[in-house]
Coordinates of C-alpha atoms in Angstrom, one line a residue:
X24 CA -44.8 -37.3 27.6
X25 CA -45.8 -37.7 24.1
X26 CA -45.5 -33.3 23.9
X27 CA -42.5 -32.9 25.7
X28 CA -40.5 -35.8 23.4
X29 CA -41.9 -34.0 20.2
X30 CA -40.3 -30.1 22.2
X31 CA -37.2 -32.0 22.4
X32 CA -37.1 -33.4 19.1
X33 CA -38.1 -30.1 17.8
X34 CA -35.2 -28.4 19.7
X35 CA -32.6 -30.5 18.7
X36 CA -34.1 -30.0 14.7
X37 CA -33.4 -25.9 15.7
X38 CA -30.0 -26.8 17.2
X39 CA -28.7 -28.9 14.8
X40 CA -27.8 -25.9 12.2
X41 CA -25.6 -24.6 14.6
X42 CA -23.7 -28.1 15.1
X43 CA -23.4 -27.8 11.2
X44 CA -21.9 -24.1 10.9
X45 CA -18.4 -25.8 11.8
X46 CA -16.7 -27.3 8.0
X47 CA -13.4 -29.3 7.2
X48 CA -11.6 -27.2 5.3
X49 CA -8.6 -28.8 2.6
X50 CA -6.5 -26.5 0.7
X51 CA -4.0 -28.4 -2.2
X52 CA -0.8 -26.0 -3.2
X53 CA 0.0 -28.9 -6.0
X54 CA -3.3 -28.9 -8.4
X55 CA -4.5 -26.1 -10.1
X56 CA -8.1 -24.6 -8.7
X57 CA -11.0 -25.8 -11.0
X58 CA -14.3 -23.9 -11.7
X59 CA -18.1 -26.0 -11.6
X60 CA -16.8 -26.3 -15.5
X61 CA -13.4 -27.6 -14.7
X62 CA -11.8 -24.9 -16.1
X63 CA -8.7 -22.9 -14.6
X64 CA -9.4 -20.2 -12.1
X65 CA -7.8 -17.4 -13.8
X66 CA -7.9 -14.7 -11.0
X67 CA -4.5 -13.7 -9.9
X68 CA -3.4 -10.3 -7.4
X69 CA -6.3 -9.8 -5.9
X70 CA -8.4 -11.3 -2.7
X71 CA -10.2 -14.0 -1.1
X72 CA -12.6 -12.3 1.4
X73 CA -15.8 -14.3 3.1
X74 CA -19.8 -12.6 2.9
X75 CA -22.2 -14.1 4.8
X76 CA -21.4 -18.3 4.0
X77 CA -19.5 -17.6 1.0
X78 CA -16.0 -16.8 0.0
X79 CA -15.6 -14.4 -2.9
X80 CA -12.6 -14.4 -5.2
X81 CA -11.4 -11.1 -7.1
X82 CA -8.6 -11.1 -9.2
X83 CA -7.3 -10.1 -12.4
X84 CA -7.8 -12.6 -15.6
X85 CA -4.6 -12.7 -18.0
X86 CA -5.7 -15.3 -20.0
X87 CA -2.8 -16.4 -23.1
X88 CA -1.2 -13.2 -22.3
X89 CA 1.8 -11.4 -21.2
X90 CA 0.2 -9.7 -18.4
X91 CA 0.6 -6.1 -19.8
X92 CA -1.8 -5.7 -21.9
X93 CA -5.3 -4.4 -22.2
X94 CA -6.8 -7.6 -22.4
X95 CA -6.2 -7.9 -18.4
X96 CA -9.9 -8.4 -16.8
X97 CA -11.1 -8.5 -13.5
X98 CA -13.0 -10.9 -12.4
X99 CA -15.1 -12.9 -9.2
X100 CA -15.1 -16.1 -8.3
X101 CA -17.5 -17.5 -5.2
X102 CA -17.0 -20.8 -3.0
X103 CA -18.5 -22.3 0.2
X104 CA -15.7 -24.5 0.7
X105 CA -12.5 -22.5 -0.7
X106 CA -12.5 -25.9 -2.8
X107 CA -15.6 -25.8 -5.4
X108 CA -16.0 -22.4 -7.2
X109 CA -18.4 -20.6 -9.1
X110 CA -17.4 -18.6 -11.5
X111 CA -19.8 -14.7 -11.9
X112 CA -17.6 -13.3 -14.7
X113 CA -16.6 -10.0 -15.6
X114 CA -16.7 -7.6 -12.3
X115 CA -16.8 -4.4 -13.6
X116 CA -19.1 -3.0 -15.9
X117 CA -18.0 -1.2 -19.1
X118 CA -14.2 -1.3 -18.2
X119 CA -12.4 1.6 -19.4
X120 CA -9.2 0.6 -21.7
X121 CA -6.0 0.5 -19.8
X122 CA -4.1 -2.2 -18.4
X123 CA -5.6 -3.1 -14.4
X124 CA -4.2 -5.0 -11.8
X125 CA -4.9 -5.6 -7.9
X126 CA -8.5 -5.5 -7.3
X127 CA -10.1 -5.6 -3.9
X128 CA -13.5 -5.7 -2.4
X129 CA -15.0 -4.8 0.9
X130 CA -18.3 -4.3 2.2
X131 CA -19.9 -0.7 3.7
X132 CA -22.5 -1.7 6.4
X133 CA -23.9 1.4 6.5
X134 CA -24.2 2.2 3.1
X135 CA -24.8 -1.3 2.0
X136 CA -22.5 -1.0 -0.9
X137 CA -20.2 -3.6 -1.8
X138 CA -16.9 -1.5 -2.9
X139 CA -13.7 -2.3 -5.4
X140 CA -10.8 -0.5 -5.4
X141 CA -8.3 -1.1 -8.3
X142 CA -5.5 0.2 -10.0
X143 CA -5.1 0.9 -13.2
X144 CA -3.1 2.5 -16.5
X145 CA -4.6 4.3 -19.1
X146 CA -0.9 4.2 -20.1
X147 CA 1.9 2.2 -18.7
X148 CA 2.9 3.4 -15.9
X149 CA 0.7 6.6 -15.2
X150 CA -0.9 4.8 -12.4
X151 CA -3.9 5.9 -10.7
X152 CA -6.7 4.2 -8.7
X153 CA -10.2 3.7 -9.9
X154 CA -13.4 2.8 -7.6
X155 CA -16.9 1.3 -8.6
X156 CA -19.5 -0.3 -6.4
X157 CA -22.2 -3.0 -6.3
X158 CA -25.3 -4.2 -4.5
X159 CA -24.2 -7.8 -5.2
X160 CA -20.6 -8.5 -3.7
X161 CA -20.2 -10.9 -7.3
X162 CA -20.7 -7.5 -9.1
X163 CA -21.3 -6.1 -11.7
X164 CA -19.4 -3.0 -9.8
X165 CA -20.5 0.5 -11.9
X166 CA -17.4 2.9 -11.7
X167 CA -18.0 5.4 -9.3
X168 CA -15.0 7.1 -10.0
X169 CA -11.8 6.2 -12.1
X170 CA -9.2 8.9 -11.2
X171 CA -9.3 8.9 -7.3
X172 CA -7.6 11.7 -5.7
X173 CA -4.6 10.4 -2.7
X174 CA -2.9 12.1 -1.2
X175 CA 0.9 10.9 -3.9
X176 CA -1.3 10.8 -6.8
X177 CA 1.9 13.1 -8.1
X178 CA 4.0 10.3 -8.3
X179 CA 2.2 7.7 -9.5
X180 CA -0.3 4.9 -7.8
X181 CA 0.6 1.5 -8.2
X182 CA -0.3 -2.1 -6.3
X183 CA -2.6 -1.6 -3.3
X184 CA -4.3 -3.9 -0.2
X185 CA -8.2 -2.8 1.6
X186 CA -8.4 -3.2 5.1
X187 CA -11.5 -2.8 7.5
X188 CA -11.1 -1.6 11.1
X189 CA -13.0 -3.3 13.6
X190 CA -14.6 0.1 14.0
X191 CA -15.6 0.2 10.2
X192 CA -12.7 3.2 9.6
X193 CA -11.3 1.6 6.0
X194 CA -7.6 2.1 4.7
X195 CA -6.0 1.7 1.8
X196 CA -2.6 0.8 1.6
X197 CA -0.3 1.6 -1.6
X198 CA 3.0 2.0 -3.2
X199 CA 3.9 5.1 -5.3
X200 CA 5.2 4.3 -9.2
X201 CA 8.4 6.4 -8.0
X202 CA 10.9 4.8 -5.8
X203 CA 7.9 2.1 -4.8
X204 CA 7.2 4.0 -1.7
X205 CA 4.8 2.0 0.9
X206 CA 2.0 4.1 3.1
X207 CA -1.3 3.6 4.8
X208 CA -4.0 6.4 3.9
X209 CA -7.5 6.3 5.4
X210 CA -10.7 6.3 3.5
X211 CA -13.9 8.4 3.4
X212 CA -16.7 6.8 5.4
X213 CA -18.4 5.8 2.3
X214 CA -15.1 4.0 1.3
X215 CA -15.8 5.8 -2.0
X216 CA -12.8 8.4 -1.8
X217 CA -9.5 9.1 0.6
X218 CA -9.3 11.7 3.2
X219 CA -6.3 12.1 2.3
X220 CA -5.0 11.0 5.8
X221 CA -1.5 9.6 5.1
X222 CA 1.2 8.0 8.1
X223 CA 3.9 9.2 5.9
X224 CA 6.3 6.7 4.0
X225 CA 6.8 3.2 5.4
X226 CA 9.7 1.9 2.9
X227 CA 10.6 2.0 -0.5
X228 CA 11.2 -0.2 -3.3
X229 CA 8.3 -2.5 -2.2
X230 CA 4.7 -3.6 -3.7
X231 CA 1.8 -5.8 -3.2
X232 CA 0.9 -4.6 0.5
X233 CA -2.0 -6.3 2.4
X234 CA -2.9 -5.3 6.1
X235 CA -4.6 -7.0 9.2
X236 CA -5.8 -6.7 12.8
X237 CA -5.0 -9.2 15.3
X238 CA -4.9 -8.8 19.2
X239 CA -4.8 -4.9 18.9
X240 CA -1.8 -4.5 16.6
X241 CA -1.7 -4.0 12.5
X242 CA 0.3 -5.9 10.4
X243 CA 1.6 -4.6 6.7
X244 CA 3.2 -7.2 5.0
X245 CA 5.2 -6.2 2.0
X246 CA 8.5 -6.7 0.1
X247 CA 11.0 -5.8 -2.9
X248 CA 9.5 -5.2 -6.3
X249 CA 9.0 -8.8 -8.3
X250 CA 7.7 -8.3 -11.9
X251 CA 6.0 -11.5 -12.4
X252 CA 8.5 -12.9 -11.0
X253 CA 9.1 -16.9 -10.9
X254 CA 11.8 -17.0 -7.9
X255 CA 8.9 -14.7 -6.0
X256 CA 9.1 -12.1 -3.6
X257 CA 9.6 -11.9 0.8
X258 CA 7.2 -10.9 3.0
X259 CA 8.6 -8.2 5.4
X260 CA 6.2 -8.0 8.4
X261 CA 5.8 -4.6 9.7
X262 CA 3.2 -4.3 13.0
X263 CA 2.2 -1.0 14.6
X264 CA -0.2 -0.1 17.4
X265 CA -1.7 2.1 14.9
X266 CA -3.4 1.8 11.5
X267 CA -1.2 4.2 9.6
X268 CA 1.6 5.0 11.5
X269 CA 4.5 4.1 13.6
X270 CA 5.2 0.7 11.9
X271 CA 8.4 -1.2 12.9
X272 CA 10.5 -4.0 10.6
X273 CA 9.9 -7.4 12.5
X274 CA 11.4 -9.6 10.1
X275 CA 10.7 -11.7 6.7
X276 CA 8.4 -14.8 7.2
X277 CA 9.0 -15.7 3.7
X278 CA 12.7 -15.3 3.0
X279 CA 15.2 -18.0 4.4
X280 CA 18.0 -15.0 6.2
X281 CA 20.8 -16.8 4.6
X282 CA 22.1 -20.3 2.9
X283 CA 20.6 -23.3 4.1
X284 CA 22.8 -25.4 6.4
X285 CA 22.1 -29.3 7.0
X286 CA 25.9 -29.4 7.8
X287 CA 25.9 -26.9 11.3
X288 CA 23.5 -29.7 13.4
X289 CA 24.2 -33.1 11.7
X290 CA 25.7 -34.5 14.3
X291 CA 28.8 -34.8 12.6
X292 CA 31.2 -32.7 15.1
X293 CA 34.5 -32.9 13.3
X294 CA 36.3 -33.5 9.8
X295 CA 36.1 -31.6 6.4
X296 CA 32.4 -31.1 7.0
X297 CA 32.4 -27.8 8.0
X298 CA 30.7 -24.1 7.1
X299 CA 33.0 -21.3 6.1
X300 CA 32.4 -17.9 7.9
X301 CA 33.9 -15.5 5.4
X302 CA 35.2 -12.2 6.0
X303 CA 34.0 -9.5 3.8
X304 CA 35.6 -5.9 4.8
X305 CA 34.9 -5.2 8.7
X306 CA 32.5 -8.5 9.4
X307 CA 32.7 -12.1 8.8
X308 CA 29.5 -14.2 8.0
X309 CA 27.5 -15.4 10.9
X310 CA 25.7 -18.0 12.4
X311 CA 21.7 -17.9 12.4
X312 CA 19.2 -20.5 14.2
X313 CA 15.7 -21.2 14.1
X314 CA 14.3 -22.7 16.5
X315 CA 10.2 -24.4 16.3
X316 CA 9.6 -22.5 20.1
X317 CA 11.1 -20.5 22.4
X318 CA 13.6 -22.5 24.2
X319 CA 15.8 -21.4 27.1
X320 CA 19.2 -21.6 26.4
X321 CA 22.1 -21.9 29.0
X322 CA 25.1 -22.5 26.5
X323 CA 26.5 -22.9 23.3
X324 CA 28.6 -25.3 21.8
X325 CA 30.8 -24.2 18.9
X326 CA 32.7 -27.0 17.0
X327 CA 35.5 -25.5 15.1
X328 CA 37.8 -27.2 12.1
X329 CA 41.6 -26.2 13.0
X330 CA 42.7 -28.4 10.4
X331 CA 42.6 -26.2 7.5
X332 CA 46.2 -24.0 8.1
X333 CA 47.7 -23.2 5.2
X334 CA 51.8 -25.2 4.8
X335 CA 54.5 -23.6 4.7
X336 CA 56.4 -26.1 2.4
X337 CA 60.5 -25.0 1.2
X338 CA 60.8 -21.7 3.0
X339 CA 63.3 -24.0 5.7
X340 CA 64.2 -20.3 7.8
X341 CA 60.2 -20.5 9.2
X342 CA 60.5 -22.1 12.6
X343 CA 56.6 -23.5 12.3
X344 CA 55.0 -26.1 9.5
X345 CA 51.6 -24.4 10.3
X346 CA 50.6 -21.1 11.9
X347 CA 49.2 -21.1 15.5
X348 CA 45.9 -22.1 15.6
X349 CA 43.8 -19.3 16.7
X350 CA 40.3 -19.8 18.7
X351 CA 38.1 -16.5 17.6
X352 CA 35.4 -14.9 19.5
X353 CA 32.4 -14.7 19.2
X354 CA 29.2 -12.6 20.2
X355 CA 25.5 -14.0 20.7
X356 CA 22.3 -12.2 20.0
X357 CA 18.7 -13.4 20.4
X358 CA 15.6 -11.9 18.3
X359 CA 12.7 -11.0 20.2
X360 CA 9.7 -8.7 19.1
X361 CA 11.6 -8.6 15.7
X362 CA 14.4 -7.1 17.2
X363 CA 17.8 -8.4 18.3
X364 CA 19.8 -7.9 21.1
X365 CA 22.9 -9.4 22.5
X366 CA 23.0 -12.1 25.3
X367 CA 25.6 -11.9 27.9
X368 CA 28.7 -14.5 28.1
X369 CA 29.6 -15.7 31.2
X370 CA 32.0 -17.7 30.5
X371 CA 33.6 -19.9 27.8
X372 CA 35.4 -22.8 27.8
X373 CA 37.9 -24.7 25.0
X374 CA 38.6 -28.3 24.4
X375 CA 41.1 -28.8 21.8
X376 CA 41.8 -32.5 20.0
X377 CA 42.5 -33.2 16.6
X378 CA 42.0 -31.2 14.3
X379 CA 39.3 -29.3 15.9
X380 CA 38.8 -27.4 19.1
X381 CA 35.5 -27.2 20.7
X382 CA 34.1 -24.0 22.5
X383 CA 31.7 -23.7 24.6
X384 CA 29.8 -20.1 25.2
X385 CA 28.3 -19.9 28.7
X386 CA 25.1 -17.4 28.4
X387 CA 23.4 -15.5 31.1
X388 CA 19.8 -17.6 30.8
X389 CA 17.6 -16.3 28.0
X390 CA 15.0 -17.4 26.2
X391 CA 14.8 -17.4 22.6
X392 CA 13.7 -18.3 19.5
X393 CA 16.3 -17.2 17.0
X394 CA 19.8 -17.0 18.2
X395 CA 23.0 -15.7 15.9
X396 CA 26.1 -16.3 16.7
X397 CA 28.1 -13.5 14.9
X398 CA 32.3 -13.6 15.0
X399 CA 33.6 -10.3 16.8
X400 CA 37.6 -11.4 15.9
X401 CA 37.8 -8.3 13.6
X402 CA 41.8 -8.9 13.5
X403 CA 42.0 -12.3 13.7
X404 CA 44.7 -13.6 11.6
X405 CA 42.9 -15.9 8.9
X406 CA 39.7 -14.4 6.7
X407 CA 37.9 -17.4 7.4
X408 CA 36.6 -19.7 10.2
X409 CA 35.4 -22.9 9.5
X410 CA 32.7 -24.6 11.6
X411 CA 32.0 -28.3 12.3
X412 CA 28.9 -28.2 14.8
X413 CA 26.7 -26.0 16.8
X414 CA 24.9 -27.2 19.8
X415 CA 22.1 -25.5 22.1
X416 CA 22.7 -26.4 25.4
X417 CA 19.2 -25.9 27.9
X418 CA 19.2 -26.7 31.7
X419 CA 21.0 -29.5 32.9
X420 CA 23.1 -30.3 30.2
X421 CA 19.9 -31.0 27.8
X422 CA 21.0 -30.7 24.0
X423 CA 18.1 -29.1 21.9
X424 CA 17.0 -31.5 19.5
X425 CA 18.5 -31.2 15.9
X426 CA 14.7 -31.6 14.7
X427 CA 14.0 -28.7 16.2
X428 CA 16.1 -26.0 14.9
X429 CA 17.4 -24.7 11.4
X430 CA 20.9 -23.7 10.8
X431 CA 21.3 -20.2 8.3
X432 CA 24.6 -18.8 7.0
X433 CA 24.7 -15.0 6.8
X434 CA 26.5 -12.7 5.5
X435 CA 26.8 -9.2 3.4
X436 CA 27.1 -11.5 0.2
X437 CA 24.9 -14.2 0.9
X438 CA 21.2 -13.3 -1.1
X439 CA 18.4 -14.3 1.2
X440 CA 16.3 -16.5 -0.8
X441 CA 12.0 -16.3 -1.0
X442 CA 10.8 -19.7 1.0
X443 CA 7.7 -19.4 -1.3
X444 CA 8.8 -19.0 -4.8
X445 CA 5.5 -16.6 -4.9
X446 CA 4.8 -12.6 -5.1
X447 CA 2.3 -11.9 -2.1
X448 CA -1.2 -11.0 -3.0
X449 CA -3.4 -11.2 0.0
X450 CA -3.8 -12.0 3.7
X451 CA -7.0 -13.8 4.1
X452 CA -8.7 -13.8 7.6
X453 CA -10.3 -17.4 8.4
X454 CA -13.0 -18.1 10.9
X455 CA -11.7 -21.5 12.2
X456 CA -12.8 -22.9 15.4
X457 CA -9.6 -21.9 17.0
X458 CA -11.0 -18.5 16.4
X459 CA -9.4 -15.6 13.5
X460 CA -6.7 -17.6 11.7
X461 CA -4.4 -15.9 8.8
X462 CA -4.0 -17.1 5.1
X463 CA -1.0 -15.6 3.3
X464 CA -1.7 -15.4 -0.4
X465 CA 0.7 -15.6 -3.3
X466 CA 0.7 -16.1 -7.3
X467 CA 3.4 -18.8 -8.2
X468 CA 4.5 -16.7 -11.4
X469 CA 5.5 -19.4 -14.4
X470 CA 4.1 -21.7 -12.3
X471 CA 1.7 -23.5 -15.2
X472 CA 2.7 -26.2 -17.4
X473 CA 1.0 -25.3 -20.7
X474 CA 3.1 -21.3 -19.8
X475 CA -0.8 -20.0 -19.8
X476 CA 0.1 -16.9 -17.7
X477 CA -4.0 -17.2 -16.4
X478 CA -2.9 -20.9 -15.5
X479 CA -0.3 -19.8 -12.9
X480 CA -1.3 -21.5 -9.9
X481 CA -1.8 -19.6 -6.5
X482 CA -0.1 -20.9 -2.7
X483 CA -2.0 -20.7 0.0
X484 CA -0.2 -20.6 3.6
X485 CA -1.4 -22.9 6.7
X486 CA -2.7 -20.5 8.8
X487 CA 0.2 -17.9 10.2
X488 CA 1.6 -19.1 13.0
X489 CA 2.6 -16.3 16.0
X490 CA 5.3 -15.9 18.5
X491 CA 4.3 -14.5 22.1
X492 CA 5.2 -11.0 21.7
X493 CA 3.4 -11.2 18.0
X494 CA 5.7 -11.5 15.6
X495 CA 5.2 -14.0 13.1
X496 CA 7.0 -17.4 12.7
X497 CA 8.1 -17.9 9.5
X498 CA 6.6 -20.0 6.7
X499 CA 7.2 -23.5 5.1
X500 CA 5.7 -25.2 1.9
X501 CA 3.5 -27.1 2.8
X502 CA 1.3 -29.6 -0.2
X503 CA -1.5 -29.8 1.6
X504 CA -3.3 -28.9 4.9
X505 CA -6.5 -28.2 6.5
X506 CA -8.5 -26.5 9.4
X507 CA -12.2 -26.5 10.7
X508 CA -13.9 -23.2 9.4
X509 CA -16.6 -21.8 10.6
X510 CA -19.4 -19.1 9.4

């Protein structure tokens, strides 16, 4: 009994690192991240990637400087919690006088090299990309080469984003100096050089690319050009079934589409609270919804202001005070796979009481979880329509919650604005015990209080949340969160 009670207690000693491998994870957007010397972490546009049971931090040190000069270094950073971190210094050795940016890190199993790619400027902007390796993922990297060949080297090489295939294939993902052209170009199998392998270009007038893998499709996340910008820059979501090419637009998870509306779904169905619908040339604005889940939708309710008429006041040979009051029409689209597409009406229906008229848009059943409702009255007499209310009407007369959509004006002169005031650095794959989770990255430009560029503090998403056909939701702010990691 005595030998059997001493296998089981010597079992359960073996088992017990595998109960332990599981960690609360809490990541705080409002403090800046400290160093074991309570210092600053000054490592900005680069990556958070985990080796073995520790996450490893590159970025680029600005210190008390502008951020375009020669002072930039890079840097590394290590962490077993993503909360306490350890600071290795320098990363490269003997770093050639220029002005670097965006350095990434990834690992070669067969070679057993730890690899950086970065990009730098012997003068600004001649752009070009320079590799170095290491045995030691905390460096120091020795500069392999500083003047890789790819496949637009003629037009300059500006911000770029590493990414592993589960097969070990590694890509690099860039944007030329001219005309900020995005592609995808695949590396050597030594990930010391390109093949020169290029999808082709992707869009333009966009930067600070990363990539992913999830459920069989890539993601490329980029957006419009932000020079240390403080309002930040989107996050345009591209996804293709393939690493370099074929990649299709499926929205912006960090740009609201149009102006915030608390007015559309207050509950507040008539008066001079209303949303004006403009009309600019050939289109007026339009109505966009969020909702937190698909939902299916049977109708719409559309609660219009018909008090607003302009008078006629002295011209005594005009029969009427006020013109007619016009109902417009309207069209309805829902966005699936990133795509919209427009839901069939029924019927519709119009209640009219003072000063207001309610319509209500019977759908063919979808399901949905961004609707628009977009105004098709191209000659309608007035150049505006002004909007009380909308309502989403589910089976049996159910009314979606207002908690559980957004309302969106949008429109040809309405500026989508960033819904993390932050220009995207990374995308940070996270071993959680709900399996491979997603950490969007950004640098929160003039984000420190003592204006110490290397002081600008960094946001970290929640982890990316995904619709069924793989699209991502978009993002909030959030101060604080956490999830259980694993390693």
């Amino acid at each position: 009994m005595k030998v059997l009670l001493r296998n089981v207690f010597s079992a359960f000693l073996c088992f017990c690192p595998l109960l332990l491998i599981a960690q609360k994870i809490t990541v705080d957007n409002t403090m800046p991240r400290l160093d074991e010397k309570g210092q600053i972490v000054d490592a900005h546009d680069g990556r958070i990637i985990q080796f073995g049971d520790r996450y490893y931090w590159y970025g680029t040190a600005y210190g008390n400087t502008n951020g375009f000069t020669t002072k930039n270094q890079y840097v590394s950073y290590s962490s077993s919690d993503l909360k306490n971190w350890k600071s290795h210094g320098p990363l490269l050795k003997n770093q050639p006088i220029g002005v670097h940016y965006r350095p990434h890190v990834i690992y070669n199993k067969t070679t057993k090299n730890y690899v950086l790619w970065y990009n730098w400027y012997p003068k600004l902007w001649d752009g070009q990309f320079g590799v170095a390796i290491s045995k030691n993922p905390e460096g120091p990297f020795t500069i392999v080469n500083d003047n890789t060949s790819m496949a637009h080297s003629d037009i300059g090489l500006g911000d770029l984003g590493l990414f592993v295939d589960d097969d070990g294939s590694a890509y690099v993902s860039y944007n030329t100096i001219k005309d900020h052209q995005v592609s995808v170009e695949k590396l050597s199998d030594d990930y010391l050089s390109s093949t020169k392998e290029n999808g082709g270009f992707i869009a333009k007038h966009m930067e600070a690319g990363a990539m992913f893998k999830r459920n069989g499709k890539y993601y490329l996340l980029t957006d419009y050009t932000c020079c240390f910008c403080n309002y930040g820059s989107g996050a345009r979501v591209y996804i293709s079934e393939n690493p370099m090419t074929g990649y299709k637009l499926k929205g912006n998870i960090n740009r609201y589409p149009g102006k915030f509306s608390g007015i559309l779904n207050d509950g507040i169905y008539t008066g001079t609270l209303y949303e004006t619908l403009s009309k600019h040339e050939d289109a007026f604005d339009a109505v966009e919804i969020r909702l937190e889940k698909n939902v299916k939708v049977n109708a719409l309710n559309i609660h219009l202001f018909t008090g607003n008429r302009p008078e006629n006041c002295g011209d005594v040979s005009n029969p009427r005070v006020h013109p007619k009051i016009e109902i417009p029409s309207f069209k309805v689209f829902k966005k699936a796979n990133g795509e919209w597409s427009e839901v069939k009406i029924t019927s519709q229906n119009i209640q009219k009481s003072a000063l207001k008229s309610e319509l209500t848009l019977t759908l063919e059943t979808t399901e949905a979880n961004h609707l628009k409702i977009q105004p098709s009255t191209i000659d309608y007499a007035f150049d505006e329509i002004y909007v009380n209310e909308v309502e989403i009407i589910q089976k049996d007369n159910h009314k979606t919650k207002r908690d559980d959509f957004e309302v969106f004006i949008i429109g040809k002169k309405i500026r989508p604005r960033p819904i993390i005031p932050a220009q995207q650095t990374y995308v940070m794959k996270l071993n959680t015990d709900k399996g491979e989770e997603f950490i969007w990255m950004g640098d929160l430009w003039g984000s420190a209080s003592d204006n110490i560029k290397g002081h600008d503090y960094q946001y970290w998403s929640k982890p990316l949340e995904f619709y069924e056909d793989g699209s991502i939701k978009p993002m909030k702010w959030q101060h604080t969160w956490s999830v259980e990691a694993k390693k």
